[in-house]
């Protein structure tokens, strides 16, 4: 990993986004969306958790800035995407002050978490992303059972349609699970994978997105109402009363609704007053730089300092810091024998398979609340 090699990495990213936006004629497309987004989770038809956030999305061409603030806690998240780089600022409301944290990464699709920014991105800021997809694979926008999958470029089979009018945002999306659970084991600190019970082992509809209302704003078709529904296989393979009313419209029945995300009555205005799509703040803090995740060797989190919203570019010093972080992480990993690996694999499949499946439905989403 050398500073020169990083320059080769940055240049294609910038050229790529200029090329995509040039083809889509999207540099002149600017708009803002303001509204409220709600999130509800369910288990066997009973609501487990709910949250509500006020949001603003500013878009200009392929750049965007998403702000979401929790109506109850006052915690907020801002994610900006500018010239192919994503900048995230978390603000946790405390008495008489805010506690800030930040990160930088290459990933365009926001992390699926309690901030709900990934759903807002899908609805209002994903036009350039969909314009450059050449296969039928999409990155999930919800919380994954193993968060490490995101840094491994994990994608799912999907089908979608986009609006005929610019900026050609998606009007509907269907995500398909391949029938395999990939769960992170917090004690062993490793992934456990196993297939769902029949017939879901052959795959099923995992989530659907649908635009319910949209408006024409200066020649741009932008949603004002949408619903995103995530499904899960039933705890029992037997059909029950709750399941019978929650069938998916693609002939895949007996799925449970796990969560519903909604936006209704959003307001869209033409143009964007934003001159920068990087979150701004007045403080000095240590942030996490994740632009080296897929380097060789990779460094998941490189710690660095940022002051007053002056988001650092990649410099030779930052590259050296990433190299040191990657070497330290590598040295901490102890190689294990082939026999030990096989024993752990068998134990994981037999002893952990069913309990983790139950844990996935009964425990994880019940205890996981937005940050």
PDB file of C-alpha atoms in Angstrom, residues 35-204:
ATOM      1  CA  UNK A  35     -40.462  15.171   5.882  1.00  0.00           C
ATOM      2  CA  UNK A  36     -40.888  12.522   8.556  1.00  0.00           C
ATOM      3  CA  UNK A  37     -39.863   8.874   8.384  1.00  0.00           C
ATOM      4  CA  UNK A  38     -41.214   6.164  10.713  1.00  0.00           C
ATOM      5  CA  UNK A  39     -39.840   2.722  11.540  1.00  0.00           C
ATOM      6  CA  UNK A  40     -41.733  -0.171  13.171  1.00  0.00           C
ATOM      7  CA  UNK A  41     -40.652  -3.735  13.909  1.00  0.00           C
ATOM      8  CA  UNK A  42     -42.929  -6.749  14.462  1.00  0.00           C
ATOM      9  CA  UNK A  43     -42.792 -10.313  15.734  1.00  0.00           C
ATOM     10  CA  UNK A  44     -45.689 -12.673  15.015  1.00  0.00           C
ATOM     11  CA  UNK A  45     -47.869  -9.685  14.195  1.00  0.00           C
ATOM     12  CA  UNK A  46     -47.097  -7.819  17.429  1.00  0.00           C
ATOM     13  CA  UNK A  47     -45.258  -4.501  17.289  1.00  0.00           C
ATOM     14  CA  UNK A  48     -41.944  -4.573  19.131  1.00  0.00           C
ATOM     15  CA  UNK A  49     -40.407  -1.191  18.528  1.00  0.00           C
ATOM     16  CA  UNK A  50     -41.079   2.106  16.781  1.00  0.00           C
ATOM     17  CA  UNK A  51     -39.204   5.309  16.033  1.00  0.00           C
ATOM     18  CA  UNK A  52     -39.807   8.579  14.207  1.00  0.00           C
ATOM     19  CA  UNK A  53     -37.294  10.951  12.625  1.00  0.00           C
ATOM     20  CA  UNK A  54     -37.441  14.310  10.902  1.00  0.00           C
ATOM     21  CA  UNK A  55     -35.317  14.418   7.763  1.00  0.00           C
ATOM     22  CA  UNK A  56     -33.963  16.608   4.993  1.00  0.00           C
ATOM     23  CA  UNK A  57     -32.377  15.293   1.805  1.00  0.00           C
ATOM     24  CA  UNK A  58     -30.431  17.631  -0.480  1.00  0.00           C
ATOM     25  CA  UNK A  59     -29.457  16.346  -3.931  1.00  0.00           C
ATOM     26  CA  UNK A  60     -27.460  17.902  -6.736  1.00  0.00           C
ATOM     27  CA  UNK A  61     -26.498  15.572  -9.540  1.00  0.00           C
ATOM     28  CA  UNK A  62     -24.748  12.570  -8.012  1.00  0.00           C
ATOM     29  CA  UNK A  63     -23.910  14.374  -4.769  1.00  0.00           C
ATOM     30  CA  UNK A  64     -26.279  14.332  -1.802  1.00  0.00           C
ATOM     31  CA  UNK A  65     -26.589  15.139   1.881  1.00  0.00           C
ATOM     32  CA  UNK A  66     -29.045  13.327   4.173  1.00  0.00           C
ATOM     33  CA  UNK A  67     -29.942  14.569   7.664  1.00  0.00           C
ATOM     34  CA  UNK A  68     -32.132  12.558  10.057  1.00  0.00           C
ATOM     35  CA  UNK A  69     -32.967  13.608  13.626  1.00  0.00           C
ATOM     36  CA  UNK A  70     -34.745  11.364  16.134  1.00  0.00           C
ATOM     37  CA  UNK A  71     -37.952  12.991  17.368  1.00  0.00           C
ATOM     38  CA  UNK A  72     -37.610  11.494  20.874  1.00  0.00           C
ATOM     39  CA  UNK A  73     -33.899  11.549  21.699  1.00  0.00           C
ATOM     40  CA  UNK A  74     -32.676  14.438  19.567  1.00  0.00           C
ATOM     41  CA  UNK A  75     -29.824  12.271  18.251  1.00  0.00           C
ATOM     42  CA  UNK A  76     -29.021  12.978  14.623  1.00  0.00           C
ATOM     43  CA  UNK A  77     -27.048  11.558  11.715  1.00  0.00           C
ATOM     44  CA  UNK A  78     -25.756  13.418   8.672  1.00  0.00           C
ATOM     45  CA  UNK A  79     -24.302  11.566   5.703  1.00  0.00           C
ATOM     46  CA  UNK A  80     -22.924  13.403   2.703  1.00  0.00           C
ATOM     47  CA  UNK A  81     -21.749  11.875  -0.563  1.00  0.00           C
ATOM     48  CA  UNK A  82     -19.464  14.058  -2.663  1.00  0.00           C
ATOM     49  CA  UNK A  83     -17.269  13.054  -5.602  1.00  0.00           C
ATOM     50  CA  UNK A  84     -17.527   9.374  -4.761  1.00  0.00           C
ATOM     51  CA  UNK A  85     -16.700   9.648  -1.032  1.00  0.00           C
ATOM     52  CA  UNK A  86     -19.157   9.348   1.880  1.00  0.00           C
ATOM     53  CA  UNK A  87     -18.813  11.447   5.045  1.00  0.00           C
ATOM     54  CA  UNK A  88     -20.843  10.604   8.159  1.00  0.00           C
ATOM     55  CA  UNK A  89     -21.347  12.666  11.321  1.00  0.00           C
ATOM     56  CA  UNK A  90     -23.221  11.268  14.337  1.00  0.00           C
ATOM     57  CA  UNK A  91     -24.494  13.681  16.983  1.00  0.00           C
ATOM     58  CA  UNK A  92     -25.719  12.271  20.305  1.00  0.00           C
ATOM     59  CA  UNK A  93     -27.737  14.797  22.298  1.00  0.00           C
ATOM     60  CA  UNK A  94     -26.611  15.188  25.914  1.00  0.00           C
ATOM     61  CA  UNK A  95     -27.397  17.763  28.575  1.00  0.00           C
ATOM     62  CA  UNK A  96     -26.137  21.155  27.343  1.00  0.00           C
ATOM     63  CA  UNK A  97     -23.921  19.571  24.683  1.00  0.00           C
ATOM     64  CA  UNK A  98     -23.634  17.103  21.812  1.00  0.00           C
ATOM     65  CA  UNK A  99     -21.251  14.169  21.571  1.00  0.00           C
ATOM     66  CA  UNK A 100     -19.931  13.771  18.039  1.00  0.00           C
ATOM     67  CA  UNK A 101     -18.431  10.885  16.109  1.00  0.00           C
ATOM     68  CA  UNK A 102     -17.555  10.632  12.432  1.00  0.00           C
ATOM     69  CA  UNK A 103     -16.267   8.372   9.678  1.00  0.00           C
ATOM     70  CA  UNK A 104     -15.249   8.481   6.007  1.00  0.00           C
ATOM     71  CA  UNK A 105     -15.731   5.614   3.555  1.00  0.00           C
ATOM     72  CA  UNK A 106     -16.015   4.747  -0.135  1.00  0.00           C
ATOM     73  CA  UNK A 107     -19.390   3.035   0.252  1.00  0.00           C
ATOM     74  CA  UNK A 108     -22.151   4.937  -1.515  1.00  0.00           C
ATOM     75  CA  UNK A 109     -25.061   3.018   0.028  1.00  0.00           C
ATOM     76  CA  UNK A 110     -25.428   4.185   3.656  1.00  0.00           C
ATOM     77  CA  UNK A 111     -25.138   1.573   6.368  1.00  0.00           C
ATOM     78  CA  UNK A 112     -28.458  -0.092   7.207  1.00  0.00           C
ATOM     79  CA  UNK A 113     -28.958   0.986  10.820  1.00  0.00           C
ATOM     80  CA  UNK A 114     -31.297   2.801  13.163  1.00  0.00           C
ATOM     81  CA  UNK A 115     -30.567   6.163  11.542  1.00  0.00           C
ATOM     82  CA  UNK A 116     -32.863   5.123   8.629  1.00  0.00           C
ATOM     83  CA  UNK A 117     -30.650   7.102   6.245  1.00  0.00           C
ATOM     84  CA  UNK A 118     -30.272   4.107   3.896  1.00  0.00           C
ATOM     85  CA  UNK A 119     -34.028   4.101   3.204  1.00  0.00           C
ATOM     86  CA  UNK A 120     -33.967   7.843   2.543  1.00  0.00           C
ATOM     87  CA  UNK A 121     -31.051   7.353   0.168  1.00  0.00           C
ATOM     88  CA  UNK A 122     -32.941   4.639  -1.728  1.00  0.00           C
ATOM     89  CA  UNK A 123     -36.019   6.825  -2.135  1.00  0.00           C
ATOM     90  CA  UNK A 124     -34.472  10.215  -2.876  1.00  0.00           C
ATOM     91  CA  UNK A 125     -30.756   9.992  -3.743  1.00  0.00           C
ATOM     92  CA  UNK A 126     -30.090   6.677  -5.521  1.00  0.00           C
ATOM     93  CA  UNK A 127     -30.662   7.699  -9.165  1.00  0.00           C
ATOM     94  CA  UNK A 128     -26.967   7.748 -10.157  1.00  0.00           C
ATOM     95  CA  UNK A 129     -26.382   4.445  -8.384  1.00  0.00           C
ATOM     96  CA  UNK A 130     -29.151   2.668 -10.300  1.00  0.00           C
ATOM     97  CA  UNK A 131     -27.991   4.247 -13.568  1.00  0.00           C
ATOM     98  CA  UNK A 132     -24.647   2.443 -13.396  1.00  0.00           C
ATOM     99  CA  UNK A 133     -25.806  -1.043 -12.291  1.00  0.00           C
ATOM    100  CA  UNK A 134     -25.181  -3.653 -14.994  1.00  0.00           C
ATOM    101  CA  UNK A 135     -26.433  -6.755 -13.147  1.00  0.00           C
ATOM    102  CA  UNK A 136     -29.423  -7.646 -10.985  1.00  0.00           C
ATOM    103  CA  UNK A 137     -27.665  -7.279  -7.637  1.00  0.00           C
ATOM    104  CA  UNK A 138     -28.249  -4.649  -4.942  1.00  0.00           C
ATOM    105  CA  UNK A 139     -26.742  -3.821  -1.556  1.00  0.00           C
ATOM    106  CA  UNK A 140     -29.279  -4.353   1.284  1.00  0.00           C
ATOM    107  CA  UNK A 141     -30.387  -1.165   3.044  1.00  0.00           C
ATOM    108  CA  UNK A 142     -31.444  -2.762   6.353  1.00  0.00           C
ATOM    109  CA  UNK A 143     -29.520  -4.057   9.387  1.00  0.00           C
ATOM    110  CA  UNK A 144     -27.594  -7.201   8.446  1.00  0.00           C
ATOM    111  CA  UNK A 145     -27.138 -10.168  10.782  1.00  0.00           C
ATOM    112  CA  UNK A 146     -23.389  -9.888  10.214  1.00  0.00           C
ATOM    113  CA  UNK A 147     -22.283  -6.249   9.788  1.00  0.00           C
ATOM    114  CA  UNK A 148     -18.979  -7.419   8.297  1.00  0.00           C
ATOM    115  CA  UNK A 149     -20.836  -8.391   5.118  1.00  0.00           C
ATOM    116  CA  UNK A 150     -21.082  -4.731   4.164  1.00  0.00           C
ATOM    117  CA  UNK A 151     -17.299  -4.422   3.894  1.00  0.00           C
ATOM    118  CA  UNK A 152     -17.197  -7.560   1.736  1.00  0.00           C
ATOM    119  CA  UNK A 153     -19.364  -6.009  -0.983  1.00  0.00           C
ATOM    120  CA  UNK A 154     -22.270  -8.314  -0.101  1.00  0.00           C
ATOM    121  CA  UNK A 155     -25.220  -7.983  -2.498  1.00  0.00           C
ATOM    122  CA  UNK A 156     -28.578  -9.629  -3.052  1.00  0.00           C
ATOM    123  CA  UNK A 157     -30.511 -10.605  -6.138  1.00  0.00           C
ATOM    124  CA  UNK A 158     -33.157  -7.983  -6.868  1.00  0.00           C
ATOM    125  CA  UNK A 159     -35.678  -6.689  -9.361  1.00  0.00           C
ATOM    126  CA  UNK A 160     -36.656  -3.048  -9.767  1.00  0.00           C
ATOM    127  CA  UNK A 161     -38.176  -0.349 -11.947  1.00  0.00           C
ATOM    128  CA  UNK A 162     -37.220   3.320 -12.195  1.00  0.00           C
ATOM    129  CA  UNK A 163     -39.288   6.362 -13.115  1.00  0.00           C
ATOM    130  CA  UNK A 164     -39.385   7.452 -16.757  1.00  0.00           C
ATOM    131  CA  UNK A 165     -38.836  11.073 -15.706  1.00  0.00           C
ATOM    132  CA  UNK A 166     -35.525  12.420 -14.394  1.00  0.00           C
ATOM    133  CA  UNK A 167     -33.749  11.837 -12.123  1.00  0.00           C
ATOM    134  CA  UNK A 168     -35.046   8.272 -12.722  1.00  0.00           C
ATOM    135  CA  UNK A 169     -35.400   7.264  -9.068  1.00  0.00           C
ATOM    136  CA  UNK A 170     -36.630   3.727  -8.302  1.00  0.00           C
ATOM    137  CA  UNK A 171     -40.399   3.286  -8.126  1.00  0.00           C
ATOM    138  CA  UNK A 172     -40.329  -0.286  -6.819  1.00  0.00           C
ATOM    139  CA  UNK A 173     -37.644  -2.720  -5.649  1.00  0.00           C
ATOM    140  CA  UNK A 174     -37.858  -6.383  -4.592  1.00  0.00           C
ATOM    141  CA  UNK A 175     -34.937  -7.979  -2.721  1.00  0.00           C
ATOM    142  CA  UNK A 176     -34.542 -11.790  -2.777  1.00  0.00           C
ATOM    143  CA  UNK A 177     -32.892 -13.773   0.014  1.00  0.00           C
ATOM    144  CA  UNK A 178     -30.911 -16.791  -1.246  1.00  0.00           C
ATOM    145  CA  UNK A 179     -32.094 -18.966   1.666  1.00  0.00           C
ATOM    146  CA  UNK A 180     -28.841 -18.752   3.610  1.00  0.00           C
ATOM    147  CA  UNK A 181     -28.504 -17.122   7.039  1.00  0.00           C
ATOM    148  CA  UNK A 182     -25.199 -15.368   7.679  1.00  0.00           C
ATOM    149  CA  UNK A 183     -25.042 -14.518  11.376  1.00  0.00           C
ATOM    150  CA  UNK A 184     -22.202 -12.996  13.363  1.00  0.00           C
ATOM    151  CA  UNK A 185     -21.418 -14.964  16.548  1.00  0.00           C
ATOM    152  CA  UNK A 186     -20.494 -12.349  19.201  1.00  0.00           C
ATOM    153  CA  UNK A 187     -18.639 -14.815  21.430  1.00  0.00           C
ATOM    154  CA  UNK A 188     -16.585 -16.628  18.815  1.00  0.00           C
ATOM    155  CA  UNK A 189     -16.283 -13.404  16.788  1.00  0.00           C
ATOM    156  CA  UNK A 190     -16.894 -15.190  13.535  1.00  0.00           C
ATOM    157  CA  UNK A 191     -19.675 -15.778  11.019  1.00  0.00           C
ATOM    158  CA  UNK A 192     -21.967 -18.777  11.197  1.00  0.00           C
ATOM    159  CA  UNK A 193     -23.836 -19.648   7.995  1.00  0.00           C
ATOM    160  CA  UNK A 194     -26.677 -22.152   7.575  1.00  0.00           C
ATOM    161  CA  UNK A 195     -29.682 -22.705   5.327  1.00  0.00           C
ATOM    162  CA  UNK A 196     -33.262 -21.892   6.236  1.00  0.00           C
ATOM    163  CA  UNK A 197     -35.778 -24.694   6.638  1.00  0.00           C
ATOM    164  CA  UNK A 198     -37.678 -25.913   3.585  1.00  0.00           C
ATOM    165  CA  UNK A 199     -39.112 -24.486   1.382  1.00  0.00           C
ATOM    166  CA  UNK A 200     -37.370 -21.219   2.260  1.00  0.00           C
ATOM    167  CA  UNK A 201     -33.936 -22.767   1.712  1.00  0.00           C
ATOM    168  CA  UNK A 202     -34.534 -22.156  -1.995  1.00  0.00           C
ATOM    169  CA  UNK A 203     -34.941 -18.414  -1.428  1.00  0.00           C
ATOM    170  CA  UNK A 204     -37.733 -15.985  -0.665  1.00  0.00           C
TER     171      UNK A 204
END
